[in-house]
Short mmCIF file of N, CA and C in Angstrom, two decimals:
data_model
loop_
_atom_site.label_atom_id
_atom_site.label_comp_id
_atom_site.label_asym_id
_atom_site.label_seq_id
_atom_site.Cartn_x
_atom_site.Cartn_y
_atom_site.Cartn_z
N UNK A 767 -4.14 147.34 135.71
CA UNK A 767 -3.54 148.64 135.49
C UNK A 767 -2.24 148.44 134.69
N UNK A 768 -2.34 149.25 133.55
CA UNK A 768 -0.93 149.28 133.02
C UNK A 768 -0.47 150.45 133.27
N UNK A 769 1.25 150.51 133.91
CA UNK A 769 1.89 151.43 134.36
C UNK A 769 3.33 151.38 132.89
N UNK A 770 3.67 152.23 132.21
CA UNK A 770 4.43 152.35 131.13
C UNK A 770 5.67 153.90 131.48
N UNK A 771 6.90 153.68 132.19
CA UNK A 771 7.87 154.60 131.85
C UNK A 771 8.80 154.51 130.34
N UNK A 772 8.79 155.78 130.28
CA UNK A 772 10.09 156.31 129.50
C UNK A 772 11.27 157.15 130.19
N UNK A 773 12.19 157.09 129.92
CA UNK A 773 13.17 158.05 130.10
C UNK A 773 13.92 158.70 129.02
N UNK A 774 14.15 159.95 128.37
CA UNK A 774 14.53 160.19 127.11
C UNK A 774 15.79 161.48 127.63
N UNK A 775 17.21 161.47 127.16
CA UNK A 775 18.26 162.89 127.24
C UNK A 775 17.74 163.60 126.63
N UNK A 776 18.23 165.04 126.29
CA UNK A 776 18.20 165.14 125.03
C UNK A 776 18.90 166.79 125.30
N UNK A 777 19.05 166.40 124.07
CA UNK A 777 20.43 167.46 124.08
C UNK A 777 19.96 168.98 123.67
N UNK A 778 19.08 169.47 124.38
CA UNK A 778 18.46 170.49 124.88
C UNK A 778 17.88 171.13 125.80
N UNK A 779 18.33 172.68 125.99
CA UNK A 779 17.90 173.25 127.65
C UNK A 779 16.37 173.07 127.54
N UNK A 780 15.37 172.69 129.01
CA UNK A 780 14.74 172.41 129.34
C UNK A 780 13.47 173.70 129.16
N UNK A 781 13.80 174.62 129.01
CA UNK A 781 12.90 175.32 127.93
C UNK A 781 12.32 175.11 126.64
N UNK A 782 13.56 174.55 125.54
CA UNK A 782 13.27 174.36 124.48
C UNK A 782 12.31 172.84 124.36
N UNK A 783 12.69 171.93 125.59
CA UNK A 783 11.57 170.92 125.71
C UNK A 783 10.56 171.29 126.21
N UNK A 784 9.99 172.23 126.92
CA UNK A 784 9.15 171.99 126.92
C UNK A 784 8.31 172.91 126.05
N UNK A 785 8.69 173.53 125.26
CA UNK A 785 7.81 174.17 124.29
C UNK A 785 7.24 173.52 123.58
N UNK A 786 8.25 172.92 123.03
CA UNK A 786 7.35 171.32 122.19
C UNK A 786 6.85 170.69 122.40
N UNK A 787 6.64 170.21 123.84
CA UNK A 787 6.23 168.96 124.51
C UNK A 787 4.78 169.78 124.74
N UNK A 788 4.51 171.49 124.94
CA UNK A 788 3.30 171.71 125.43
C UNK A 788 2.92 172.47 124.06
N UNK A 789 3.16 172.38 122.70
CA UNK A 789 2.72 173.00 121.37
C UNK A 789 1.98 172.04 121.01
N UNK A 790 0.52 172.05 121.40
CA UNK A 790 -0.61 171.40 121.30
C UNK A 790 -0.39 170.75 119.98
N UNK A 791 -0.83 171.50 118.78
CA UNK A 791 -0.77 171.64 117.69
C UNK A 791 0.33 170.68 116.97
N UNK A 792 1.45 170.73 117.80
CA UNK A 792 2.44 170.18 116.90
C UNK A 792 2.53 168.58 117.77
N UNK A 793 1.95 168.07 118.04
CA UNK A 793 1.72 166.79 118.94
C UNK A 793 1.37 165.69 117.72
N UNK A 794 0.95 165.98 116.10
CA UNK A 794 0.54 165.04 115.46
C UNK A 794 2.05 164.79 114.99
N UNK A 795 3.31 165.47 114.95
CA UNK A 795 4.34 165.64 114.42
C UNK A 795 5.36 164.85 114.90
N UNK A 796 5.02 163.93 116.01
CA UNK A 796 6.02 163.57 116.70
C UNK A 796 5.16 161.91 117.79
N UNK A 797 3.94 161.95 117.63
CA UNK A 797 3.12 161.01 118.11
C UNK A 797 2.47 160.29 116.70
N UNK A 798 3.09 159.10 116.91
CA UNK A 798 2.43 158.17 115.82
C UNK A 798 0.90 158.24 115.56
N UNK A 799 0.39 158.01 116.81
CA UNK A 799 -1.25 157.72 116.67
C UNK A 799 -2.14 159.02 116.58
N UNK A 800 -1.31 160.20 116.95
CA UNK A 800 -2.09 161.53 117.00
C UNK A 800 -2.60 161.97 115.20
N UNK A 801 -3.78 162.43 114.85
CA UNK A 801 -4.36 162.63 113.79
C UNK A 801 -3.84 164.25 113.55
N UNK A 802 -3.84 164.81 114.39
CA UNK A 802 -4.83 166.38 115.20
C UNK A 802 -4.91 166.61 116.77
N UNK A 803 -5.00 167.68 117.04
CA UNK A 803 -4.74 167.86 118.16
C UNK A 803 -4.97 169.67 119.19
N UNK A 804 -5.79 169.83 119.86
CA UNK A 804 -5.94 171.50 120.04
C UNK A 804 -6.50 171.71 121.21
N UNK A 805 -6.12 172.80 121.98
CA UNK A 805 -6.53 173.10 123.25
C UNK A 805 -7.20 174.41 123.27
N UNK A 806 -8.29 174.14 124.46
CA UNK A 806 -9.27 175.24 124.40
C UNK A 806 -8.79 176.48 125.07
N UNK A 807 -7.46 176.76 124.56
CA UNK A 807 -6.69 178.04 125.61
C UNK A 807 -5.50 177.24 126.20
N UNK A 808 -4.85 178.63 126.35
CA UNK A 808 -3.54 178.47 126.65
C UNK A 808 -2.96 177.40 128.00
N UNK A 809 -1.67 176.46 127.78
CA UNK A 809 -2.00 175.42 128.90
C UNK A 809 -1.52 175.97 129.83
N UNK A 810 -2.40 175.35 130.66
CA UNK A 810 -2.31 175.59 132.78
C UNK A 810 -3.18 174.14 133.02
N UNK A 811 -3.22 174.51 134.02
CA UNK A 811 -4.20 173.60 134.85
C UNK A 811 -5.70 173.56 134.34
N UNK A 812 -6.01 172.69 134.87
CA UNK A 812 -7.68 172.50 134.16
C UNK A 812 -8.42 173.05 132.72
N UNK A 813 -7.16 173.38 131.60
CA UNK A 813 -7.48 173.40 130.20
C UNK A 813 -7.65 172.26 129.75
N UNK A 814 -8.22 172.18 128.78
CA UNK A 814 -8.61 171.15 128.27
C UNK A 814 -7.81 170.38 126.95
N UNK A 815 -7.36 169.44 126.42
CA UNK A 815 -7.02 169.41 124.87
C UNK A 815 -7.70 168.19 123.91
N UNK A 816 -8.00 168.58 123.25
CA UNK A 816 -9.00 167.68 121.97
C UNK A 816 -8.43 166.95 121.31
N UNK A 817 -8.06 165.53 121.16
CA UNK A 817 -7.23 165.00 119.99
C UNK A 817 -8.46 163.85 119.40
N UNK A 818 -7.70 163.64 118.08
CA UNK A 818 -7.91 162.91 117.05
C UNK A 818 -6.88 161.80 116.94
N UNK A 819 -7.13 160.45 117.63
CA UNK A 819 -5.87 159.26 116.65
C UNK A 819 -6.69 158.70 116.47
N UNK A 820 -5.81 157.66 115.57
CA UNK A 820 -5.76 156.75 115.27
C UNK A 820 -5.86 155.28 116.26
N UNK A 821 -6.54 154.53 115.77
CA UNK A 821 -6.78 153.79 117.05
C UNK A 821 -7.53 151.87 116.52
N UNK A 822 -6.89 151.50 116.55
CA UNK A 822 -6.89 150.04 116.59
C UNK A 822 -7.45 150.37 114.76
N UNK A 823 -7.13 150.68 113.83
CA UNK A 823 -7.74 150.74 112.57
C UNK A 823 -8.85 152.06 112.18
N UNK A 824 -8.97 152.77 113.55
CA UNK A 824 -10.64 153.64 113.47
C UNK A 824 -9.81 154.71 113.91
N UNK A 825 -10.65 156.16 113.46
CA UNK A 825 -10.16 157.25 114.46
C UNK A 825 -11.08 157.36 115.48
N UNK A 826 -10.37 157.95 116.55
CA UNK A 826 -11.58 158.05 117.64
C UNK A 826 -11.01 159.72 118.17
N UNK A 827 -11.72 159.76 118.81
CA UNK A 827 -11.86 161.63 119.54
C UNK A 827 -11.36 160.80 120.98
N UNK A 828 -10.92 162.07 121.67
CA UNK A 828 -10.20 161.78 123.20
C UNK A 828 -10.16 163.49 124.03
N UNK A 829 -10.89 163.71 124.54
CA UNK A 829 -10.53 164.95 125.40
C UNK A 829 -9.40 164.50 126.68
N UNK A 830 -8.70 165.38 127.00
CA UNK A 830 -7.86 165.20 128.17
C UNK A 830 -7.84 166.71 128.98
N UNK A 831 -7.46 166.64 130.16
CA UNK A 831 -7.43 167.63 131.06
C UNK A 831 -6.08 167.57 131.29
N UNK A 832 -5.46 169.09 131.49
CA UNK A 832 -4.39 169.00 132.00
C UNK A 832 -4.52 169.42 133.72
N UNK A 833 -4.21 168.15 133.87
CA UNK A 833 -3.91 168.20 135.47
C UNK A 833 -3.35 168.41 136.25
N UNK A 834 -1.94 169.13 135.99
CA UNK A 834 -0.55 169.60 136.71
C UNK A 834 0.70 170.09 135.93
N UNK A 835 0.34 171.66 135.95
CA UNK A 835 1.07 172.05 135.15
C UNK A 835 2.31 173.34 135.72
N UNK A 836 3.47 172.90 135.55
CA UNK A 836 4.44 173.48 136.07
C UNK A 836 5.57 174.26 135.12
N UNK A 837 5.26 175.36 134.63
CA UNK A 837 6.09 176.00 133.45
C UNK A 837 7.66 175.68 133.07
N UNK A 838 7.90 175.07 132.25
CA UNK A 838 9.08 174.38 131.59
C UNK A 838 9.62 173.46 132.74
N UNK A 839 8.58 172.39 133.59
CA UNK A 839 8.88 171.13 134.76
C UNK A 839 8.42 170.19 134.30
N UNK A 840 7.26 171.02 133.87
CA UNK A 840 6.33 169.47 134.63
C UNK A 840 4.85 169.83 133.82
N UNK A 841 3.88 168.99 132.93
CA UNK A 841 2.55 168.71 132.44
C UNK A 841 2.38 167.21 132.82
N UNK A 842 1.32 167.14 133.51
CA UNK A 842 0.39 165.70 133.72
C UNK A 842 -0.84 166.26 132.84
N UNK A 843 -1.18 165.23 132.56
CA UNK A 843 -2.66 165.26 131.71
C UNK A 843 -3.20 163.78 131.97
N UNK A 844 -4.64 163.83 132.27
CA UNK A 844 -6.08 162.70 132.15
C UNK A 844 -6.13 162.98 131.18
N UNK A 845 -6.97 161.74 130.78
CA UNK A 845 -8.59 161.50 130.30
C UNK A 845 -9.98 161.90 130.59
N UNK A 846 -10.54 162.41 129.47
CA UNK A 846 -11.61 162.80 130.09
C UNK A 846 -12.69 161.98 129.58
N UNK A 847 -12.21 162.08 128.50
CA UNK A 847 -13.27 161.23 127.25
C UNK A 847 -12.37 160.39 126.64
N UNK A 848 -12.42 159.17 125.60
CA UNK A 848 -11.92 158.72 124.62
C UNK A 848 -11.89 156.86 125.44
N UNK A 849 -11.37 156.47 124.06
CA UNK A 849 -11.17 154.82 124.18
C UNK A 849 -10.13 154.55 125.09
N UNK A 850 -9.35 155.10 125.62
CA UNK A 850 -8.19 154.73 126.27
C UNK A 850 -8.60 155.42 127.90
N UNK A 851 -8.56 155.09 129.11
CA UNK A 851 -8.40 155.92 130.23
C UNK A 851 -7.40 155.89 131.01
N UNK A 852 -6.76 157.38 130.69
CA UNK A 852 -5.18 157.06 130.92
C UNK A 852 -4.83 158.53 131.53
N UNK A 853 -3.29 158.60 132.43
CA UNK A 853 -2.94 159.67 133.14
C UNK A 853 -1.35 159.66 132.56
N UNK A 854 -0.86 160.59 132.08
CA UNK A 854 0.73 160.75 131.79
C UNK A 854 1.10 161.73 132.07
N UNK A 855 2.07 161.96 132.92
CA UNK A 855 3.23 162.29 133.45
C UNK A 855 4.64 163.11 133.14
N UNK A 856 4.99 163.85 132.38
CA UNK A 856 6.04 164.35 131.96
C UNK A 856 6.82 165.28 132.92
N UNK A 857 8.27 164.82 133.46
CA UNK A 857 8.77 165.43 134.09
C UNK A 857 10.04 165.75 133.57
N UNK A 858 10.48 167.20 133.68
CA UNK A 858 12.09 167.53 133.11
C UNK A 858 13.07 168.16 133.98
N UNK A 859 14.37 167.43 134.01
CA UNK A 859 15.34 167.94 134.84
C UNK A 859 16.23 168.70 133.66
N UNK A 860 16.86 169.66 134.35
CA UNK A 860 17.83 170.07 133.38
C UNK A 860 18.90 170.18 133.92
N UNK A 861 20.28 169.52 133.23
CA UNK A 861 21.44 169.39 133.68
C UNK A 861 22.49 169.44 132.67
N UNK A 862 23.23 170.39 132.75
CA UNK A 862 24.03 171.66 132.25
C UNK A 862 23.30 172.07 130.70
N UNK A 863 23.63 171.23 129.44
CA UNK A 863 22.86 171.61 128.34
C UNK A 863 21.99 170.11 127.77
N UNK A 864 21.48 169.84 128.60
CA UNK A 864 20.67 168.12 128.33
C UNK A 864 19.80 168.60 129.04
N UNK A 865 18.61 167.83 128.74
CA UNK A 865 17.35 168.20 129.68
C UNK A 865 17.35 166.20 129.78
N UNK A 866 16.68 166.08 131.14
CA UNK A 866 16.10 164.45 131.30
C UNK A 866 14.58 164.73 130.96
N UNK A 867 13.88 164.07 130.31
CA UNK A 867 12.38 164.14 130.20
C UNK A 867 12.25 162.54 130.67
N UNK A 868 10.98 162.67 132.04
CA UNK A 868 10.56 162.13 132.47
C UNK A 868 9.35 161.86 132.03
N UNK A 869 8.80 160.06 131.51
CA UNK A 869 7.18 160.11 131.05
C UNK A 869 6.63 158.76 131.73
N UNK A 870 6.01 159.10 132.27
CA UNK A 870 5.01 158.33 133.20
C UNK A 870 3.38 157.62 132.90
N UNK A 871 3.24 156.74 132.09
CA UNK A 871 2.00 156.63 132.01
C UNK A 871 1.06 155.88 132.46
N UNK A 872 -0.55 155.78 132.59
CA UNK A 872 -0.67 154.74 133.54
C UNK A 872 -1.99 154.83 132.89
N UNK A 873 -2.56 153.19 132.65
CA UNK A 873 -4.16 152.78 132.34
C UNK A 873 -4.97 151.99 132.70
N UNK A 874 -5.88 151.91 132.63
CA UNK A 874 -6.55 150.84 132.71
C UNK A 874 -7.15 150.00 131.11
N UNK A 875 -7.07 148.51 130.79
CA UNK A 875 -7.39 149.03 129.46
C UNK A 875 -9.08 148.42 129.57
N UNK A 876 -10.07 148.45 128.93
CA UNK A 876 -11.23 147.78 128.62
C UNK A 876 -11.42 146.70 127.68
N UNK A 877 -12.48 145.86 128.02
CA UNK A 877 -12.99 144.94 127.07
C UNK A 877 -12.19 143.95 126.89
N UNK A 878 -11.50 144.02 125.65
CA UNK A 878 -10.68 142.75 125.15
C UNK A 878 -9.09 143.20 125.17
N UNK A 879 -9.14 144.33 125.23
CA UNK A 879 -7.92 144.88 125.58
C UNK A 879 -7.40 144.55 127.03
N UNK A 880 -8.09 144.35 127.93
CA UNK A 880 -8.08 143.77 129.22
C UNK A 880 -7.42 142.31 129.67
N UNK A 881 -7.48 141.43 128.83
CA UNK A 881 -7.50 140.21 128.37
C UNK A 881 -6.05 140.02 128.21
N UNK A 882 -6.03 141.32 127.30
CA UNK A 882 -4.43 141.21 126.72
C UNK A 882 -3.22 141.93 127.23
N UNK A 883 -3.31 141.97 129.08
CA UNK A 883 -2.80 142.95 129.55
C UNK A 883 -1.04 143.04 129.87
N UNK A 884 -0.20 141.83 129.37
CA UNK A 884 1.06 141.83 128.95
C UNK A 884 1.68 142.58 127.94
N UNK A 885 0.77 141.66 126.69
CA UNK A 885 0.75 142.50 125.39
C UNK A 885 0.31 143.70 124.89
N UNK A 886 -1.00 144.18 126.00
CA UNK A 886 -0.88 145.94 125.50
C UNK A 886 0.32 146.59 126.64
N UNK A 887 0.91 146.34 127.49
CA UNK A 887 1.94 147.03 128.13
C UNK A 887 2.91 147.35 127.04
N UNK A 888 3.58 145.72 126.73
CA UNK A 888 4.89 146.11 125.74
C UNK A 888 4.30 146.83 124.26
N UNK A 889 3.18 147.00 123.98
CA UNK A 889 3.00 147.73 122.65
C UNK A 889 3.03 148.96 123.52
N UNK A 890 2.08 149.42 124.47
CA UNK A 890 2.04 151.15 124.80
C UNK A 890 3.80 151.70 125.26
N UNK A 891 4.47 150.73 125.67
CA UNK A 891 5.92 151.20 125.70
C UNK A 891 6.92 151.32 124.40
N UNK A 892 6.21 150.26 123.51
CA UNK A 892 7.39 150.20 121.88
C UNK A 892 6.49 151.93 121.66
N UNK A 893 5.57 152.09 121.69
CA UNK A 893 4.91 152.93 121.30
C UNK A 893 5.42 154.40 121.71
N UNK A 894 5.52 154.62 122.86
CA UNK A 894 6.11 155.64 123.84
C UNK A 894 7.11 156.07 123.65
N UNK A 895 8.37 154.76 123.26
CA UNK A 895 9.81 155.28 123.16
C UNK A 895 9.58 155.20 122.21
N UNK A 896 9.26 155.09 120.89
CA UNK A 896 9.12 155.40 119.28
C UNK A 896 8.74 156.82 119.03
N UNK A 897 7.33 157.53 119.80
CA UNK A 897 7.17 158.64 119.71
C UNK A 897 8.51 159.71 120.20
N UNK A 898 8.47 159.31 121.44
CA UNK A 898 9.89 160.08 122.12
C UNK A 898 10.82 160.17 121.93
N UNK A 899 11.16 159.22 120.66
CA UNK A 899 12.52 159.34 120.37
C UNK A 899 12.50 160.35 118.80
N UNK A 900 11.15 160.28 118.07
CA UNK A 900 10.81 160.93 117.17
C UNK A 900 10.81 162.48 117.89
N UNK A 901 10.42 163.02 118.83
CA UNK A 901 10.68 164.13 120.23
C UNK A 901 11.81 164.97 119.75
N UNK A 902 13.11 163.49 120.52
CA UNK A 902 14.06 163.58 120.43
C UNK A 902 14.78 164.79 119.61
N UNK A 903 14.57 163.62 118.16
CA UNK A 903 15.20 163.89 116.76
C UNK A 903 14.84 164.98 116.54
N UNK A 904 13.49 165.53 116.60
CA UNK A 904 13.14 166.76 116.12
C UNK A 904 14.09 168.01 116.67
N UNK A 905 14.27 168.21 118.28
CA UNK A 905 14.60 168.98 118.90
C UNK A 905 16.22 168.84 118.38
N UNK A 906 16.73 168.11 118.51
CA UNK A 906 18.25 167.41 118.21
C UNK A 906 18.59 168.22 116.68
N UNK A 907 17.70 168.16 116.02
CA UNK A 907 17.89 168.21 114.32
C UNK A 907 18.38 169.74 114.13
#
């Protein structure tokens, strides 16, 4: 099992994070590996979202479920489908005009990826805080 935190400030009320963090659509804008990205209806619980990355050289398809969804708190999302089987975590505190975004992720990996289970940790974390800090900047800008 690979278990991968982030912790990110950011110098916005906890509304304005999470609009972005749950604007399906705008998820290729700020996630390296995301192609595309779209949900079958508005998010709550047990919607679904469709992405497209990029993925070891190939694109691959990935459905995810959102599994816990708490209006401008809190989105967890599975796997439902795709090369990766994975659960992440996003939690936000807000404290005075900073929000804390909390990201939690957790996998198992397959095959040969399995093998390499040091080295895919520290890539899915360079990976994580690279996207999140791209997050960041956006909201910041």
């Amino acid at each position: 099992m690979v278990r991968v935190e982030v912790m990110v400030e950011i110098a916005r009320p906890a509304d304005e994070v999470f609009a972005l963090l749950t604007d399906v659509a705008r998820v290729p804008e700020w996630q390296a590996s995301a192609v595309e990205a779209r949900a079958d209806g508005p998010l709550a619980e047990g919607v679904r979202i469709y992405e497209r990355r990029a993925f070891l050289g190939h694109q691959a398809d990935t459905e995810l479920e959102v599994s816990a969804f708490e209006a401008g708190r809190r989105i967890a999302l599975r796997t439902l489908r795709g090369p990766v089987k994975l659960s992440i975590d996003h939690v936000l505190e807000e404290t005075e005009d900073r929000t804390v975004l909390r990201v939690t992720a957790e996998g198992r990996p397959h095959g040969l990826l399995r093998l390499a289970g040091p080295a895919v940790t520290a890539k899915a974390r360079q990976e994580l805080r690279r996207d999140f800090e791209r997050f960041k900047a956006i909201l910041e800008e």
